[in-house]
PDB file of C-alpha atoms in Angstrom:
ATOM      1  CA  MET A   1     -24.830  -2.025 -34.866  1.00 47.00           C
ATOM      2  CA  LYS A   2     -20.980  -1.336 -35.906  1.00 51.00           C
ATOM      3  CA  PRO A   3     -18.479  -3.138 -33.376  1.00 47.00           C
ATOM      4  CA  GLU A   4     -15.527  -1.335 -32.217  1.00 55.00           C
ATOM      5  CA  LYS A   5     -12.499  -0.164 -33.880  1.00 58.00           C
ATOM      6  CA  GLN A   6      -9.781  -2.014 -32.053  1.00 57.00           C
ATOM      7  CA  ILE A   7      -7.345   0.473 -31.658  1.00 58.00           C
ATOM      8  CA  SER A   8      -3.761   0.242 -30.574  1.00 57.00           C
ATOM      9  CA  TYR A   9      -1.316   1.125 -27.742  1.00 67.00           C
ATOM     10  CA  ASP A  10       1.663   0.227 -28.744  1.00 75.00           C
ATOM     11  CA  PHE A  11       3.099   3.650 -28.823  1.00 73.00           C
ATOM     12  CA  ARG A  12       6.941   2.612 -29.919  1.00 78.00           C
ATOM     13  CA  LYS A  13       5.870   3.163 -32.962  1.00 81.00           C
ATOM     14  CA  LYS A  14       6.056   6.421 -34.516  1.00 85.00           C
ATOM     15  CA  PRO A  15       2.925   5.780 -36.810  1.00 85.00           C
ATOM     16  CA  ASN A  16       0.726   4.559 -34.017  1.00 83.00           C
ATOM     17  CA  ILE A  17       1.722   7.894 -32.230  1.00 85.00           C
ATOM     18  CA  ILE A  18       0.240   9.960 -35.388  1.00 87.00           C
ATOM     19  CA  ALA A  19      -2.329   8.286 -35.208  1.00 86.00           C
ATOM     20  CA  ALA A  20      -3.296   8.504 -31.086  1.00 87.00           C
ATOM     21  CA  LEU A  21      -2.894  12.156 -31.775  1.00 89.00           C
ATOM     22  CA  SER A  22      -5.757  11.900 -34.868  1.00 90.00           C
ATOM     23  CA  TYR A  23      -8.439  10.643 -32.605  1.00 92.00           C
ATOM     24  CA  ARG A  24     -11.862  11.992 -31.659  1.00 95.00           C
ATOM     25  CA  GLY A  25     -14.971  10.587 -30.038  1.00 95.00           C
ATOM     26  CA  ALA A  26     -15.292   7.374 -29.151  1.00 94.00           C
ATOM     27  CA  ASP A  27     -11.343   6.456 -29.924  1.00 91.00           C
ATOM     28  CA  GLN A  28     -10.237   9.512 -28.115  1.00 94.00           C
ATOM     29  CA  ARG A  29     -12.451   8.439 -25.015  1.00 94.00           C
ATOM     30  CA  ARG A  30     -11.385   4.809 -25.206  1.00 92.00           C
ATOM     31  CA  LEU A  31      -7.747   6.377 -25.368  1.00 91.00           C
ATOM     32  CA  PHE A  32      -8.007   8.690 -22.418  1.00 93.00           C
ATOM     33  CA  GLU A  33      -9.899   5.920 -20.756  1.00 92.00           C
ATOM     34  CA  TYR A  34      -6.666   4.081 -21.503  1.00 89.00           C
ATOM     35  CA  ALA A  35      -4.668   6.432 -19.805  1.00 89.00           C
ATOM     36  CA  ARG A  36      -6.058   7.291 -16.916  1.00 91.00           C
ATOM     37  CA  LYS A  37      -5.656   3.594 -16.137  1.00 90.00           C
ATOM     38  CA  ILE A  38      -1.896   3.497 -16.552  1.00 87.00           C
ATOM     39  CA  ARG A  39      -1.143   6.736 -14.981  1.00 87.00           C
ATOM     40  CA  ASP A  40      -3.511   5.118 -11.360  1.00 89.00           C
ATOM     41  CA  ALA A  41      -1.441   2.403 -11.988  1.00 89.00           C
ATOM     42  CA  ILE A  42       1.999   3.868 -11.661  1.00 87.00           C
ATOM     43  CA  PHE A  43       0.732   7.265  -9.723  1.00 83.00           C
ATOM     44  CA  LEU A  44      -2.094   5.236  -7.273  1.00 84.00           C
ATOM     45  CA  LYS A  45      -3.749   8.627  -7.655  1.00 80.00           C
ATOM     46  CA  LYS A  46      -1.416  10.327  -5.420  1.00 80.00           C
ATOM     47  CA  VAL A  47      -0.599  14.294  -6.373  1.00 80.00           C
ATOM     48  CA  GLU A  48       2.932  15.399  -6.081  1.00 80.00           C
ATOM     49  CA  VAL A  49       2.766  19.069  -4.425  1.00 86.00           C
ATOM     50  CA  ARG A  50       6.487  20.418  -5.176  1.00 91.00           C
ATOM     51  CA  SER A  51       6.845  24.032  -3.638  1.00 96.00           C
ATOM     52  CA  VAL A  52       9.703  26.377  -4.993  1.00 97.00           C
ATOM     53  CA  ILE A  53      12.536  28.924  -3.571  1.00 98.00           C
ATOM     54  CA  GLU A  54      14.484  30.511  -5.597  1.00 96.00           C
ATOM     55  CA  TYR A  55      17.562  31.310  -4.254  1.00 97.00           C
ATOM     56  CA  SER A  56      19.014  34.567  -7.067  1.00 95.00           C
ATOM     57  CA  ASN A  57      17.804  35.653 -10.426  1.00 93.00           C
ATOM     58  CA  ILE A  58      21.082  36.280 -11.107  1.00 92.00           C
ATOM     59  CA  CYS A  59      21.799  34.695 -13.960  1.00 91.00           C
ATOM     60  CA  GLN A  60      24.596  34.901 -16.811  1.00 91.00           C
ATOM     61  CA  GLN A  61      22.835  33.481 -20.221  1.00 89.00           C
ATOM     62  CA  ALA A  62      20.064  35.354 -22.657  1.00 87.00           C
ATOM     63  CA  CYS A  63      17.971  32.999 -23.331  1.00 84.00           C
ATOM     64  CA  ASN A  64      14.462  33.680 -24.848  1.00 82.00           C
ATOM     65  CA  TYR A  65      12.118  31.761 -22.899  1.00 81.00           C
ATOM     66  CA  CYS A  66      13.265  32.702 -19.267  1.00 83.00           C
ATOM     67  CA  GLY A  67      12.711  36.110 -17.994  1.00 83.00           C
ATOM     68  CA  MET A  68      15.740  36.162 -15.503  1.00 85.00           C
ATOM     69  CA  HIS A  69      17.976  36.448 -18.764  1.00 84.00           C
ATOM     70  CA  LYS A  70      21.300  38.249 -18.200  1.00 89.00           C
ATOM     71  CA  GLY A  71      19.655  41.377 -19.920  1.00 88.00           C
ATOM     72  CA  SER A  72      16.116  41.521 -18.049  1.00 89.00           C
ATOM     73  CA  ARG A  73      15.611  44.401 -16.259  1.00 90.00           C
ATOM     74  CA  ILE A  74      14.301  42.976 -13.657  1.00 92.00           C
ATOM     75  CA  LYS A  75      15.896  43.442  -9.800  1.00 95.00           C
ATOM     76  CA  ARG A  76      18.782  41.107  -9.370  1.00 95.00           C
ATOM     77  CA  TYR A  77      19.299  39.401  -5.900  1.00 94.00           C
ATOM     78  CA  ILE A  78      20.674  36.476  -3.859  1.00 95.00           C
ATOM     79  CA  PHE A  79      19.125  35.349  -0.621  1.00 97.00           C
ATOM     80  CA  SER A  80      21.098  35.600   2.661  1.00 97.00           C
ATOM     81  CA  ASP A  81      22.150  31.998   3.980  1.00 97.00           C
ATOM     82  CA  GLU A  82      19.169  33.257   7.198  1.00 98.00           C
ATOM     83  CA  GLU A  83      16.432  34.265   4.315  1.00 98.00           C
ATOM     84  CA  PHE A  84      17.056  30.553   2.680  1.00 98.00           C
ATOM     85  CA  LEU A  85      17.133  28.441   5.176  1.00 98.00           C
ATOM     86  CA  GLY A  86      13.739  30.140   7.092  1.00 98.00           C
ATOM     87  CA  ARG A  87      12.094  29.501   3.864  1.00 98.00           C
ATOM     88  CA  VAL A  88      12.927  26.063   3.643  1.00 98.00           C
ATOM     89  CA  GLU A  89      12.407  25.610   7.668  1.00 98.00           C
ATOM     90  CA  THR A  90       8.590  27.663   6.828  1.00 98.00           C
ATOM     91  CA  LEU A  91       7.953  24.753   4.030  1.00 98.00           C
ATOM     92  CA  TYR A  92       9.160  21.927   5.766  1.00 97.00           C
ATOM     93  CA  ASN A  93       6.404  23.013   8.514  1.00 97.00           C
ATOM     94  CA  ARG A  94       3.825  23.239   7.071  1.00 96.00           C
ATOM     95  CA  GLY A  95       4.141  19.484   5.498  1.00 95.00           C
ATOM     96  CA  ARG A  96       6.363  20.611   2.225  1.00 95.00           C
ATOM     97  CA  ARG A  97       8.011  17.391   1.471  1.00 95.00           C
ATOM     98  CA  ILE A  98       9.713  18.655  -2.199  1.00 96.00           C
ATOM     99  CA  ILE A  99      10.794  21.919  -2.523  1.00 98.00           C
ATOM    100  CA  MET A 100      12.725  22.552  -6.169  1.00 97.00           C
ATOM    101  CA  ILE A 101      15.379  25.583  -5.364  1.00 97.00           C
ATOM    102  CA  GLN A 102      16.330  27.180  -8.918  1.00 95.00           C
ATOM    103  CA  THR A 103      18.705  30.306  -9.592  1.00 94.00           C
ATOM    104  CA  GLY A 104      19.911  31.575 -12.166  1.00 90.00           C
ATOM    105  CA  GLU A 105      23.139  29.999 -13.821  1.00 91.00           C
ATOM    106  CA  SER A 106      27.001  30.659 -12.614  1.00 91.00           C
ATOM    107  CA  ASP A 107      30.301  30.002 -12.880  1.00 89.00           C
ATOM    108  CA  SER A 108      31.226  30.904 -10.085  1.00 92.00           C
ATOM    109  CA  ASP A 109      32.717  28.401  -7.824  1.00 92.00           C
ATOM    110  CA  ALA A 110      32.662  30.347  -4.360  1.00 94.00           C
ATOM    111  CA  TYR A 111      28.308  31.018  -5.193  1.00 94.00           C
ATOM    112  CA  PHE A 112      28.028  27.361  -5.614  1.00 93.00           C
ATOM    113  CA  ASP A 113      30.515  26.262  -2.417  1.00 95.00           C
ATOM    114  CA  THR A 114      27.809  29.012  -0.037  1.00 96.00           C
ATOM    115  CA  LEU A 115      25.033  27.082  -1.999  1.00 96.00           C
ATOM    116  CA  TYR A 116      26.690  23.649  -1.445  1.00 96.00           C
ATOM    117  CA  GLY A 117      26.673  24.486   2.182  1.00 97.00           C
ATOM    118  CA  LEU A 118      23.041  25.243   2.201  1.00 98.00           C
ATOM    119  CA  LEU A 119      21.659  22.461   0.635  1.00 98.00           C
ATOM    120  CA  LYS A 120      23.390  20.182   2.838  1.00 97.00           C
ATOM    121  CA  ARG A 121      22.245  21.725   6.313  1.00 98.00           C
ATOM    122  CA  VAL A 122      18.541  21.661   4.511  1.00 98.00           C
ATOM    123  CA  LYS A 123      19.722  17.568   4.132  1.00 97.00           C
ATOM    124  CA  ASP A 124      21.260  16.905   7.354  1.00 97.00           C
ATOM    125  CA  ARG A 125      18.401  19.041   9.287  1.00 97.00           C
ATOM    126  CA  HIS A 126      15.829  16.961   7.089  1.00 97.00           C
ATOM    127  CA  SER A 127      16.726  13.610   5.537  1.00 94.00           C
ATOM    128  CA  ASP A 128      13.038  12.915   4.692  1.00 96.00           C
ATOM    129  CA  LEU A 129      13.217  16.326   2.533  1.00 96.00           C
ATOM    130  CA  THR A 130      13.614  15.946  -1.649  1.00 96.00           C
ATOM    131  CA  LEU A 131      15.246  18.699  -2.922  1.00 97.00           C
ATOM    132  CA  ILE A 132      14.943  19.530  -6.878  1.00 97.00           C
ATOM    133  CA  CYS A 133      17.850  21.337  -7.897  1.00 97.00           C
ATOM    134  CA  SER A 134      17.727  23.659 -11.121  1.00 95.00           C
ATOM    135  CA  PHE A 135      20.505  26.070 -11.578  1.00 94.00           C
ATOM    136  CA  GLY A 136      21.324  25.642 -15.602  1.00 89.00           C
ATOM    137  CA  SER A 137      24.089  23.813 -17.396  1.00 89.00           C
ATOM    138  CA  LEU A 138      26.758  22.728 -14.924  1.00 91.00           C
ATOM    139  CA  HIS A 139      30.274  21.291 -15.052  1.00 91.00           C
ATOM    140  CA  GLY A 140      29.997  17.699 -14.005  1.00 92.00           C
ATOM    141  CA  HIS A 141      32.123  17.274 -10.842  1.00 93.00           C
ATOM    142  CA  LYS A 142      29.274  20.026  -9.821  1.00 94.00           C
ATOM    143  CA  TYR A 143      26.364  17.394 -10.219  1.00 94.00           C
ATOM    144  CA  LYS A 144      28.371  14.674  -8.806  1.00 95.00           C
ATOM    145  CA  LYS A 145      29.245  17.153  -5.858  1.00 95.00           C
ATOM    146  CA  LEU A 146      25.258  17.695  -5.763  1.00 96.00           C
ATOM    147  CA  ARG A 147      24.389  13.809  -5.640  1.00 96.00           C
ATOM    148  CA  GLU A 148      27.543  13.522  -3.031  1.00 95.00           C
ATOM    149  CA  ILE A 149      25.300  15.997  -1.094  1.00 94.00           C
ATOM    150  CA  GLY A 150      21.886  14.202  -0.957  1.00 93.00           C
ATOM    151  CA  ILE A 151      20.180  16.164  -4.553  1.00 95.00           C
ATOM    152  CA  GLU A 152      18.258  13.558  -5.291  1.00 89.00           C
ATOM    153  CA  ARG A 153      16.791  14.788  -9.149  1.00 95.00           C
ATOM    154  CA  TYR A 154      17.968  18.065 -11.077  1.00 96.00           C
ATOM    155  CA  LEU A 155      15.993  19.884 -13.866  1.00 94.00           C
ATOM    156  CA  LEU A 156      17.829  20.901 -16.470  1.00 90.00           C
ATOM    157  CA  LYS A 157      15.902  23.628 -18.362  1.00 82.00           C
ATOM    158  CA  PHE A 158      17.663  24.892 -21.428  1.00 76.00           C
ATOM    159  CA  GLU A 159      17.110  26.355 -25.577  1.00 71.00           C
ATOM    160  CA  THR A 160      16.869  23.855 -28.798  1.00 70.00           C
ATOM    161  CA  SER A 161      16.889  25.670 -32.147  1.00 59.00           C
TER     162      SER A 161
END
């Protein structure tokens, strides 16, 4: 019987990453087992359930990957304050503690002032709620304002070429 070959799991080196992508059979099973051990040690076999509220689908960008790009013929909307806060309350009452709020991209300060006010109301009412925001690429002062009102995470999506 042939001894098992030693597999290097130091993925800080590009050749090791390339080698790992080619693993099959027993090597691949050992790699997956190693990955599961690392995952379980970090995440403790917990699942993070996120709910998404799309506050608006109006967008000034023309990204090819996105269905809400400015050239799309979809029906456009912005939630009223009551609709938005009602959806947050519904999710919160159902036990959700991580909610992602997303919108199309906008440069309008008035739009963001309204959004900041709504997010602050949510954070003031539910301090145990984690909000993840995704509003496109913003100017630095807008990210800072989000942090100031208690937004913990920001998801930035952008096209690359």
